[in-house]
Amino acid sequence: MTSLPPASSHPAPPPGPQPRPGTRRWDERLGSIAYGGDYNPEQWPREVWEEDVALMREAGVTLVSVGIFSWALLEPREGEYDLGWMDELLDLLHGAGIAVDLGTPTASPPAWFFHAHPEARVVTRDGTVLGFGSRGMASPSSPAYRAAALRITTELARRYGDHPAVVLWHVHNEYGAPVSEDYSPTSAAAFRAWLQDRYGTLDALNAAWGTAFWGQTYGAWEHVGVPALAPSVVNPAQRLDFARFTDHQLRACFVAERDAIRRYSDRPVTTNFMAAECPATDLWAWGREVDVVSNDHYLTAADERAHVGLALAADLTRSVAGGTPWILMEHSTSAVNWQPRNVAKRPGEMARNAFQHVARGADGVLFFQWRASRSGAEKFHSAMLPHAGTSSRVWREVVALGADLARVGELRGSRVRAQAALLWDWESFWAQDLEWRPSVDLDHRERVRAFYERLWRDGITVDMAHPEQDLSGYPIVVAPASYLLSRAAAENLTRYVEGGGTLVVSYFSGVVDEHDAVHPGGYLAPLRDLLGVGVEEFLPLREGQRVRVAWEGPRSAEGEHELTADVWSDELVLAGAEVVATYLDGPAAGRAAVTRHRRGAGTGWYVSTRFDVEALATVLAGAYADAGLAPAGLPQDVEVVRRRGAEADHLVVVNHGDQPVAVPADGVDLLTGEPTGSSVKVPAGGVAVVRVAPTS
Ligand code: GLA
């Protein structure tokens, strides 16, 4: 089997792809930002293909992903291949100058596979066996599945590894979705093997899982199982390891397919992530396995500020890519079909979304999907070519976006440099998501988004960072939800602050180690010396309860003297920190709410309660001052990101507001071709891409 790094090791920083020497660039033949989408012509009669290709050329499409769900057609019976239609398709696309991102179809094994291997079906935590007729139904631990996936992948790689149309390989689809964990007997056997590899002895396993609690001590490996539903809460360390195991199994499937492709092809290999949305995959590790990072992103329709969530996902994707350019593999031209209320995009919104991704490092803009499907589960999903055809707003905007992306090709390859890092650790999120935490209102997603949105509104560009990676390049680092924090991470943060950094830590951080065991010395113990404060007791608030906080630290001109907060408070014990804010009421009345501590050449802040995005302006003002940063002073709902290139920089300006704005930028707007003068005027809902002089 393909070897992966030992299960217990963190991905070694820095993050990002490490292609084999000799791997081609995916974009070497694409003149501009790549444009296109998933293309599923097998759903259509042959004559439609010609029309597709003609319309793709009209829209400026340069790259399409094919074959992602085609296993049953490519291998109609086990070991019998029918690749003629794929030959024809690739030749047709190549003849039209459209490059191909070739899928391996392993996210959706054929009916014959499950008929022959019923044991490969996924079992849910409550014991339900998931049936055929959808996708994503095979266990990543099943030897039969892995063998079949390798066979079809090898067949495709052998046949198309050198095909001139193919510039990129798209392995599988969205690993971890729609299901990730598998509780089948096959999975249980693999889990035991993984645990033996990780812990070596049962004693070590018993110690790591704290099995003395509730009488769970194991005396034989075969008694160790998957954390299926049980009468009460299952051992959290066992569940955390099962999450790690699940990630490992999925990644092993990817690596095996990638290596099979590499035997026959020098084209780069990717798999489409769901950076901010798929909790099951630790993308710090995955980003190192792909040759180029690609990501899928869909707006959350219920979120009226979904464009901020989009920016977060794009920044996370770039961070997983180690700052290298990445591909937006899927987004939607308008509504999706799988949310409770699928809100259509308003005129101009699709282009704003696309340019947000480009601003944050994407060198490719693709959609799900090219032509709307008439049948099947996704017929109400928007597409580049909608059911309404070419006399539709969506089509006109698709054609216009293709033309605009062609105008900004010189952006390709340039980099974004962030001023802030926001700590992001999937392992910590897995642990925090388990049951019986001190309050159901603890929500790491909410805290990450709130701090991110504050930085976004302040015009500060953000990278996400693993807590153990080198942080020394960032003036400020924010830890909104670092519940699980290893000793190594705490030492890393201490080095960062001592070296002159500014660190802001939010509540419910530094609580447990990698086995979900409370740190010796109590909550926040690994950061106590750094922050000059400890947490004696958690003081969560009742549902809806608000507390008043007196702000005594530095404030911006419009900052409030008194803030309100909710969800949480701590009983803090000062150990050298100064008090910046004090609770006026609630269970911690009279005690510190926010603290600041000088350590070495830097400063550590601790924020013990939940402030909303507005109040965080006050909270972060002092930290910005410590870090030598200031809010950019942009008009409301306008984002500006700088992509830095060798010859020139580019400012991508996206105006999400309903008023025209002027943003300082002296250069040429590539979308209009006009010089900007000292500032670029961007209409309500509009976008500008301004070439400006490079900064050092
Ligand atoms: C995911 C999948 C696609 C499609 C879209 C619909 O991203 O990868 O196949 O189902 O969702 O939004």
XYZ file of C-alpha atoms and ligand atoms in Angstrom:
708
model
C 0.000 0.000 0.000
C 1.043 3.577 -0.584
C 2.828 4.963 2.400
C 1.706 8.112 4.164
C 3.441 10.021 6.922
C 2.997 8.303 10.304
C -0.513 8.821 11.623
C 0.672 10.647 14.693
C 2.730 13.311 12.992
C 1.430 16.781 12.215
C 1.903 17.916 8.666
C 5.290 19.538 8.681
C 5.017 23.214 7.940
C 5.085 25.066 5.616
C 1.899 23.970 3.820
C 1.393 23.713 0.076
C 1.865 21.433 -2.921
C 5.173 19.746 -3.621
C 4.912 18.476 -7.185
C 7.412 15.891 -8.375
C 10.200 17.332 -10.493
C 9.170 17.187 -14.131
C 5.456 17.719 -13.459
C 4.033 20.068 -16.059
C 2.242 23.258 -15.165
C -1.505 22.872 -15.522
C -1.843 26.329 -17.040
C 1.123 26.333 -19.401
C -1.108 26.310 -22.475
C -3.930 28.455 -21.114
C -3.496 32.061 -22.078
C -5.387 33.632 -19.208
C -7.235 32.839 -16.015
C -8.751 29.418 -16.803
C -12.516 29.496 -17.360
C -15.035 26.688 -17.614
C -16.718 24.037 -15.550
C -17.737 20.423 -15.042
C -18.823 19.045 -18.379
C -21.045 15.958 -18.436
C -21.812 15.315 -22.125
C -22.663 11.679 -21.430
C -26.047 13.002 -20.290
C -26.751 14.327 -23.789
C -27.090 12.976 -27.335
C -24.016 13.252 -29.516
C -25.322 16.179 -31.604
C -25.505 18.361 -28.505
C -21.729 18.015 -28.055
C -21.019 20.065 -31.177
C -23.325 22.807 -29.945
C -21.666 22.678 -26.519
C -18.245 23.218 -27.980
C -19.427 26.100 -30.174
C -21.072 27.783 -27.181
C -18.028 27.160 -25.011
C -15.963 29.075 -27.521
C -18.511 31.885 -27.489
C -18.260 32.052 -23.705
C -14.459 31.998 -23.662
C -14.273 28.591 -21.980
C -10.708 27.254 -21.860
C -10.874 24.327 -19.413
C -13.526 21.709 -18.637
C -13.606 18.840 -16.147
C -14.888 15.613 -17.674
C -15.561 12.043 -16.596
C -16.039 12.744 -12.892
C -19.132 10.542 -12.585
C -18.632 8.295 -15.627
C -17.375 5.026 -14.141
C -20.465 3.018 -15.084
C -20.055 4.115 -18.708
C -16.280 3.771 -18.871
C -16.310 0.279 -17.330
C -19.810 -1.097 -17.932
C -18.840 -4.539 -16.605
C -15.943 -5.378 -14.352
C -12.740 -5.299 -16.395
C -14.549 -4.327 -19.657
C -13.762 -0.826 -20.782
C -15.683 1.349 -23.199
C -13.492 4.361 -23.765
C -14.448 5.157 -27.361
C -16.762 7.976 -26.377
C -14.088 9.503 -24.168
C -11.566 9.332 -27.045
C -14.052 11.171 -29.216
C -14.829 13.744 -26.539
C -11.205 14.568 -25.780
C -10.409 14.894 -29.495
C -13.423 17.140 -30.021
C -12.421 19.420 -27.148
C -8.810 19.477 -28.188
C -9.780 20.361 -31.743
C -11.696 23.336 -30.359
C -8.726 24.475 -28.240
C -10.427 23.588 -24.964
C -8.189 21.949 -22.379
C -9.324 19.052 -20.221
C -9.171 18.384 -16.522
C -9.734 14.626 -16.633
C -11.665 13.100 -13.751
C -11.150 9.706 -12.225
C -14.694 8.511 -11.637
C -14.107 6.889 -8.285
C -16.622 8.924 -6.274
C -19.401 6.887 -7.826
C -18.724 3.169 -8.334
C -21.086 1.312 -10.687
C -23.966 -0.944 -9.679
C -21.954 -4.052 -10.641
C -19.345 -3.119 -8.069
C -21.773 -3.055 -5.147
C -23.476 -6.185 -6.415
C -20.135 -7.994 -6.276
C -18.948 -6.287 -3.080
C -21.839 -5.486 -0.775
C -19.334 -5.340 2.093
C -17.855 -2.162 0.563
C -20.956 -0.128 1.389
C -20.674 2.587 4.009
C -22.300 2.013 7.397
C -23.421 5.066 9.360
C -22.850 5.614 13.063
C -26.291 4.236 13.903
C -25.651 1.083 11.871
C -27.550 1.933 8.695
C -26.026 0.422 5.564
C -26.082 3.014 2.775
C -27.445 1.707 -0.503
C -26.788 2.241 -4.200
C -28.443 4.895 -6.357
C -26.610 8.005 -5.264
C -22.869 8.715 -5.085
C -20.104 8.500 -2.510
C -21.306 5.121 -1.300
C -18.070 3.128 -1.004
C -15.973 2.664 2.111
C -12.510 4.199 1.727
C -11.194 1.261 3.765
C -12.621 -1.427 1.495
C -9.836 -3.398 -0.245
C -12.254 -4.224 -3.075
C -13.106 -0.554 -3.582
C -9.473 0.491 -3.497
C -8.511 -2.181 -6.021
C -11.354 -1.298 -8.378
C -10.578 2.427 -8.102
C -6.940 1.797 -8.927
C -7.851 -0.351 -11.921
C -10.054 2.251 -13.614
C -7.630 5.044 -12.736
C -4.702 3.120 -14.186
C -6.684 2.362 -17.322
C -7.466 6.053 -17.821
C -3.918 7.180 -17.010
C -2.437 4.667 -19.440
C -4.792 5.724 -22.205
C -4.882 9.487 -21.679
C -1.701 10.276 -19.752
C -0.206 11.944 -22.804
C -3.364 13.081 -24.536
C -2.764 16.626 -25.760
C -6.142 17.814 -24.431
C -5.371 16.736 -20.870
C -3.640 19.388 -18.768
C -4.749 18.275 -15.318
C -6.080 15.227 -13.466
C -9.089 15.560 -11.178
C -9.040 12.597 -8.810
C -12.390 11.529 -7.330
C -14.745 14.292 -6.216
C -14.874 16.148 -2.910
C -13.349 13.500 -0.651
C -15.315 13.389 2.570
C -18.663 14.242 0.972
C -21.451 13.276 1.088
C -20.241 10.872 3.800
C -16.848 10.517 5.393
C -16.959 8.232 8.417
C -17.665 4.565 7.875
C -18.586 2.253 10.764
C -18.591 -1.008 8.781
C -16.693 -4.127 9.922
C -14.183 -3.408 7.125
C -13.578 0.015 8.578
C -13.297 -1.360 12.126
C -10.526 -3.745 11.062
C -8.663 -0.919 9.340
C -9.124 1.329 12.382
C -7.510 -1.289 14.625
C -4.543 -1.559 12.275
C -4.225 2.236 12.215
C -4.318 2.365 16.018
C -1.675 -0.346 16.310
C 0.507 1.690 14.007
C -0.125 4.871 15.983
C 0.208 3.534 19.523
C 2.215 0.321 19.251
C 0.866 -1.143 22.473
C -2.509 -1.462 24.121
C -1.083 0.236 27.201
C -0.281 3.292 25.151
C -3.764 3.235 23.613
C -5.413 2.908 27.035
C -3.350 5.817 28.360
C -4.036 8.057 25.353
C -7.776 7.381 25.453
C -8.015 7.664 29.229
C -9.897 4.357 29.311
C -9.689 4.115 33.096
C -12.672 6.471 32.988
C -16.032 4.600 32.841
C -14.245 1.272 32.880
C -13.223 1.079 29.237
C -9.741 -0.445 29.623
C -8.927 -2.779 26.715
C -7.143 -6.083 27.201
C -7.071 -7.234 23.553
C -6.828 -5.383 20.251
C -9.805 -7.222 18.802
C -12.003 -5.656 21.478
C -11.251 -2.161 20.190
C -13.930 -0.919 17.825
C -15.247 2.054 15.939
C -17.056 4.672 18.052
C -20.557 3.678 16.935
C -23.637 4.900 18.774
C -23.646 3.800 22.416
C -25.997 4.411 25.334
C -24.251 7.625 26.305
C -21.354 9.765 25.174
C -18.557 7.748 23.594
C -14.961 8.244 24.675
C -13.957 11.593 23.084
C -10.327 10.565 22.514
C -11.554 7.498 20.617
C -13.818 9.670 18.501
C -11.038 12.151 17.826
C -8.774 9.336 16.672
C -11.586 8.013 14.491
C -11.790 11.427 12.824
C -8.022 11.312 12.217
C -8.324 7.763 10.898
C -11.142 8.751 8.541
C -9.078 11.603 7.136
C -6.120 9.249 6.746
C -8.133 6.607 4.879
C -9.575 9.144 2.452
C -6.132 10.616 1.858
C -4.629 7.168 1.286
C -7.229 6.585 -1.463
C -6.217 9.863 -3.093
C -2.492 9.167 -2.852
C -2.923 5.711 -4.379
C -4.798 7.110 -7.384
C -2.355 9.981 -7.751
C 0.592 7.624 -7.807
C -1.111 5.391 -10.379
C -1.573 8.447 -12.609
C 2.010 9.576 -12.103
C 3.260 6.302 -13.557
C 1.805 7.252 -16.946
C 1.425 11.018 -16.978
C 3.458 14.131 -16.299
C 0.303 16.229 -15.956
C -0.370 17.583 -12.461
C -2.920 15.936 -10.200
C -5.515 17.660 -8.058
C -8.668 16.791 -6.164
C -11.359 19.335 -5.463
C -11.422 20.400 -1.803
C -14.279 22.056 0.031
C -11.985 24.151 2.134
C -14.289 25.809 4.600
C -17.116 23.295 4.305
C -15.812 19.757 4.622
C -14.977 19.104 8.232
C -13.635 15.593 7.577
C -10.428 16.387 5.728
C -7.370 17.976 7.323
C -6.383 20.076 4.359
C -3.012 21.064 5.832
C -2.011 17.475 5.101
C -3.923 17.217 1.813
C -2.423 20.418 0.413
C 0.979 18.759 0.484
C -0.217 15.743 -1.507
C -1.749 17.490 -4.526
C 0.249 19.100 -7.340
C -2.077 22.081 -7.412
C -4.802 23.005 -4.939
C -8.345 23.300 -6.208
C -11.472 24.176 -4.292
C -15.255 24.168 -4.599
C -17.257 26.949 -3.037
C -20.967 27.618 -2.817
C -22.616 30.570 -1.118
C -24.718 29.833 1.922
C -28.012 31.343 0.826
C -29.243 31.914 4.374
C -26.186 34.078 5.092
C -26.892 37.624 3.988
C -23.177 38.362 4.154
C -22.192 35.208 2.304
C -19.572 37.140 0.349
C -17.563 37.359 3.573
C -17.804 33.582 3.987
C -16.627 33.293 0.381
C -13.587 35.471 1.112
C -12.787 33.316 4.148
C -12.967 30.123 2.084
C -10.775 31.630 -0.630
C -8.168 32.798 1.890
C -8.196 29.362 3.501
C -7.713 27.719 0.115
C -4.743 29.958 -0.683
C -3.281 29.173 2.730
C -3.657 25.428 2.174
C -1.861 26.028 -1.144
C 0.998 27.651 0.763
C 0.305 30.893 -1.093
C 0.649 29.343 -4.565
C -2.041 30.064 -7.156
C -5.017 27.712 -6.983
C -8.063 26.796 -9.017
C -11.669 27.542 -8.157
C -12.886 24.177 -9.425
C -16.598 24.721 -8.803
C -18.959 27.502 -7.904
C -22.404 28.318 -9.225
C -23.654 30.771 -11.793
C -26.838 31.254 -9.756
C -28.827 29.099 -7.293
C -27.782 25.665 -6.070
C -30.404 22.982 -5.420
C -29.386 21.453 -2.098
C -30.019 24.166 0.457
C -33.400 24.650 2.149
C -34.043 27.831 0.131
C -31.939 28.142 -2.991
C -31.558 31.842 -3.611
C -30.714 32.890 -7.172
C -27.759 35.215 -7.641
C -28.710 38.764 -8.522
C -27.296 40.502 -11.610
C -23.556 41.055 -11.206
C -23.239 38.769 -8.190
C -21.666 35.881 -10.107
C -18.920 38.146 -11.449
C -18.293 39.645 -8.005
C -17.981 36.151 -6.568
C -15.616 35.058 -9.330
C -13.382 38.102 -8.893
C -13.347 37.654 -5.116
C -11.754 34.258 -5.687
C -9.344 35.700 -8.240
C -8.441 38.505 -5.818
C -7.541 35.913 -3.216
C -5.279 33.888 -5.439
C -7.366 31.797 -7.863
C -5.893 31.426 -11.350
C -8.889 29.442 -12.597
C -12.633 30.090 -12.363
C -14.815 27.057 -13.028
C -18.407 26.159 -12.324
C -20.587 23.235 -11.588
C -21.623 22.767 -14.353
C -21.505 23.632 -18.056
C -25.034 22.627 -19.156
C -27.943 22.192 -16.743
C -28.992 18.528 -16.417
C -32.546 17.667 -17.463
C -32.670 14.591 -15.249
C -31.365 13.483 -11.939
C -30.934 14.988 -8.511
C -29.398 18.262 -9.659
C -31.796 19.431 -12.351
C -32.667 22.562 -10.369
C -29.002 23.564 -10.008
C -27.905 26.551 -12.073
C -25.345 26.100 -14.847
C -23.316 28.156 -17.312
C -25.862 27.186 -19.956
C -29.171 27.195 -18.070
C -32.408 25.422 -19.014
C -33.545 28.791 -20.374
C -30.770 28.612 -22.981
C -28.726 31.406 -24.468
C -31.441 34.063 -24.316
C -31.054 34.359 -20.576
C -29.400 36.746 -18.149
C -27.219 33.987 -16.735
C -25.839 33.108 -20.170
C -25.160 36.762 -21.011
C -23.298 37.169 -17.712
C -21.369 33.948 -18.341
C -20.189 35.275 -21.710
C -19.299 38.650 -20.174
C -17.339 37.018 -17.348
C -15.375 34.928 -19.838
C -14.405 38.111 -21.671
C -13.472 39.904 -18.438
C -11.286 37.042 -17.226
C -9.504 37.079 -20.579
C -8.664 40.748 -19.935
C -6.910 40.066 -16.631
C -4.637 37.218 -17.725
C -1.528 39.061 -16.601
C -2.630 38.410 -12.999
C -1.709 34.746 -13.346
C 0.974 33.509 -11.033
C 0.994 36.589 -8.811
C 0.772 36.202 -5.040
C -1.213 37.664 -2.168
C 0.655 38.727 0.947
C -1.420 38.757 4.151
C -0.921 41.042 7.154
C -2.672 38.754 9.609
C -2.887 35.046 10.333
C -5.916 33.361 11.795
C -5.189 30.012 13.417
C -7.102 27.156 11.845
C -6.759 23.546 12.929
C -9.129 20.826 11.757
C -8.078 18.523 14.626
C -9.091 21.156 17.135
C -12.425 21.627 15.380
C -13.043 17.849 15.382
C -12.405 17.762 19.112
C -14.510 20.787 19.934
C -17.438 19.415 17.932
C -17.802 16.406 20.239
C -20.541 16.245 22.868
C -20.662 17.475 26.427
C -18.757 20.698 26.058
C -19.382 23.350 28.733
C -21.959 25.191 26.624
C -23.878 24.360 23.464
C -23.290 27.973 22.459
C -19.551 27.369 21.972
C -19.169 27.459 18.216
C -15.737 27.621 16.637
C -17.168 28.380 13.199
C -18.982 31.392 14.562
C -15.863 32.719 16.356
C -13.601 32.213 13.380
C -16.093 33.963 11.120
C -16.574 36.873 13.576
C -12.850 37.585 13.911
C -12.380 37.037 10.178
C -15.207 39.425 9.357
C -13.707 42.066 11.632
C -10.394 41.798 9.782
C -12.245 41.764 6.433
C -14.151 44.925 7.291
C -10.900 46.541 8.385
C -9.360 45.745 4.993
C -6.681 43.484 6.492
C -5.826 40.495 4.320
C -5.745 37.224 6.220
C -3.989 33.891 5.841
C -5.142 30.883 7.816
C -2.303 29.129 9.588
C -1.714 25.892 11.414
C -0.760 26.657 15.040
C 2.548 24.845 14.637
C 3.702 26.589 11.477
C 6.147 29.474 11.333
C 4.178 32.640 12.077
C 7.039 35.109 12.251
C 6.066 36.911 9.022
C 2.705 38.086 10.362
C 2.359 41.315 12.373
C -0.739 39.889 14.085
C -2.028 36.375 14.756
C -5.559 35.677 15.968
C -6.542 32.435 17.687
C -10.352 32.516 17.704
C -10.935 28.867 18.620
C -7.811 26.952 19.612
C -9.529 24.512 21.981
C -7.064 21.706 21.262
C -3.559 23.123 21.461
C -0.497 20.926 21.567
C 2.545 21.805 23.644
C 4.450 22.285 20.400
C 1.847 24.802 19.237
C 1.994 26.699 22.533
C 5.784 26.857 22.249
C 5.448 28.084 18.679
C 3.056 30.848 19.734
C 5.380 31.816 22.559
C 8.322 32.063 20.143
C 6.166 34.165 17.837
C 5.256 36.680 20.554
C 8.725 36.797 22.078
C 10.037 37.595 18.617
C 7.800 40.672 18.408
C 4.416 39.342 17.274
C 0.983 40.318 18.530
C -1.255 37.400 19.469
C -4.982 37.626 20.236
C -6.462 34.533 21.897
C -10.204 34.075 22.305
C -11.945 32.054 25.050
C -12.057 28.234 25.179
C -8.518 28.005 23.831
C -5.558 26.010 25.119
C -7.925 23.673 26.965
C -6.877 20.150 25.895
C -3.972 18.273 24.356
C -4.031 16.026 21.277
C -5.897 13.293 23.196
C -8.650 15.678 24.301
C -7.249 15.536 27.840
C -7.216 18.752 29.891
C -3.729 20.217 30.054
C -1.916 19.618 33.348
C -2.218 22.887 35.280
C -5.699 23.561 33.948
C -7.394 25.512 31.210
C -5.126 27.811 29.215
C -2.103 26.381 31.096
C 0.178 26.101 28.041
C -0.387 29.797 27.269
C -0.447 31.101 30.867
C 3.086 32.499 30.889
C 2.690 33.968 27.449
C -0.640 35.673 28.165
C 0.038 36.473 31.822
C -3.330 35.072 32.785
C -4.923 31.750 33.698
C -8.483 30.451 33.710
C -9.606 29.148 37.089
C -13.129 28.256 36.098
C -15.369 28.540 33.032
C -18.386 30.767 33.627
C -20.686 30.131 30.647
C -23.746 32.348 30.392
C -27.387 31.330 30.247
C -29.208 31.316 26.930
C -29.775 34.909 25.834
C -27.926 36.371 28.832
C -25.821 39.443 28.108
C -23.047 40.948 30.193
C -21.725 44.483 30.267
C -18.014 45.101 29.919
C -16.178 48.348 30.755
C -13.491 49.039 28.173
C -10.447 50.576 29.821
C -7.871 50.046 27.100
C -7.042 52.077 24.022
C -10.015 52.909 21.849
C -10.640 54.224 18.383
C -12.321 57.648 18.220
C -15.768 56.124 17.790
C -15.071 53.185 20.139
C -17.439 52.606 23.045
C -16.620 52.831 26.761
C -19.014 50.066 27.473
C -19.492 46.932 25.401
C -21.885 44.047 25.749
C -21.124 40.401 25.200
C -22.785 37.024 25.579
C -22.334 33.209 25.624
C -19.247 32.988 27.783
C -17.087 34.398 30.557
C -14.101 33.071 32.492
C -12.922 33.447 36.025
C -9.504 34.806 35.163
C -6.478 34.737 37.453
C -3.975 37.434 36.595
C -0.363 36.351 36.325
C 1.282 39.507 35.075
C -1.175 40.752 32.434
C -2.760 44.196 32.554
C -6.541 44.431 32.573
C -7.964 46.082 29.482
C -11.646 45.450 30.119
C -13.662 44.452 33.189
C -17.031 42.734 33.588
C -19.611 45.089 35.067
C -22.116 42.335 35.730
C -22.746 38.643 35.201
C -20.977 35.796 36.990
C -17.529 37.402 36.590
C -18.645 40.903 37.705
C -15.693 42.996 38.813
C -13.134 40.677 37.212
C -10.999 40.989 34.102
C -12.696 40.371 30.748
C -9.851 41.249 28.369
C -6.144 41.280 29.205
C -2.896 42.344 27.549
C 0.586 41.106 28.399
C 4.000 42.141 27.133
C 6.230 39.158 26.587
C 9.672 39.484 25.025
C 9.358 41.883 22.103
C 5.649 41.177 21.583
C 2.216 41.192 23.172
C -0.421 38.604 24.012
C -4.114 39.483 24.357
C -6.782 37.292 25.927
C -10.481 37.869 25.240
C -12.701 35.907 27.630
C -16.157 36.580 26.236
C -18.075 36.705 22.980
C -18.075 40.149 21.383
C -19.908 40.655 18.110
C -18.209 41.946 14.966
C -18.954 45.591 15.846
C -17.555 45.306 19.379
C -14.507 43.479 18.058
C -13.516 46.770 16.378
C -12.776 48.138 19.835
C -11.208 44.905 21.039
C -8.839 44.668 18.077
C -7.943 48.375 17.905
C -5.365 47.994 20.654
C -3.945 44.823 19.181
C -3.626 46.498 15.787
C -1.711 49.330 17.470
C 0.632 46.787 19.079
C 1.134 45.184 15.658
C 1.703 48.475 13.823
C -1.443 47.968 11.737
C -4.471 50.145 11.171
C -7.825 49.536 9.471
C -7.607 50.406 5.774
C -10.544 52.817 5.995
C -12.325 51.348 2.973
C -15.906 52.264 2.126
C -18.364 49.847 3.703
C -18.761 46.522 1.911
C -15.854 47.084 -0.411
C -12.925 44.692 -0.501
C -9.547 45.395 -1.989
C -6.879 42.730 -2.292
C -3.427 43.212 -3.750
C -1.902 40.488 -5.907
C 1.827 41.017 -6.169
C 3.652 40.182 -9.364
C 7.195 40.522 -10.627
C 6.367 43.272 -13.135
C 3.324 44.875 -11.549
C 0.883 44.556 -8.695
C -2.868 44.374 -9.209
C -5.544 45.702 -6.930
C -8.764 43.753 -7.239
C -11.622 45.918 -5.973
C -15.043 44.370 -5.392
C -17.916 46.639 -4.420
C -20.630 44.632 -2.648
C -22.523 47.773 -1.723
C -25.356 49.613 -3.455
C -23.442 52.876 -3.887
C -20.615 53.723 -6.287
C -17.241 54.112 -4.570
C -13.843 55.577 -5.328
C -10.821 53.663 -4.043
C -7.252 55.013 -4.173
C -5.448 53.213 -7.010
C -3.199 54.868 -9.556
C -2.900 52.699 -12.629
C -4.957 51.123 -15.396
C -8.243 49.286 -14.880
C -7.789 46.155 -16.966
C -11.543 45.644 -17.278
C -12.158 49.032 -18.920
C -8.665 49.620 -20.301
C -8.815 53.132 -18.837
C -6.244 54.874 -16.641
C -7.712 55.438 -13.199
C -6.044 58.680 -12.163
C -5.504 58.693 -8.416
C -8.525 56.544 -7.666
C -10.642 53.951 -9.383
C -14.383 54.479 -9.509
C -16.317 51.282 -9.052
C -20.081 51.281 -9.607
C -22.493 49.752 -7.110
C -22.054 45.994 -7.327
C -19.079 46.367 -9.658
C -15.506 45.127 -9.926
C -12.217 46.710 -10.996
C -8.787 45.177 -11.539
C -6.141 47.878 -11.489
C -2.562 47.354 -12.591
C -0.396 49.462 -10.283
C 3.306 49.835 -9.642
C 4.743 46.890 -7.732
C 5.488 47.258 -4.043
C 8.673 45.878 -2.643
C -20.547 19.592 -5.365
C -20.201 18.484 -6.329
C -20.807 18.649 -7.682
C -22.217 19.160 -7.577
C -22.233 20.434 -6.791
C -23.605 21.061 -6.687
O -19.651 20.616 -5.353
O -18.816 18.316 -6.471
O -20.765 17.401 -8.329
O -22.999 18.203 -6.923
O -21.786 20.169 -5.488
O -23.575 22.266 -5.993
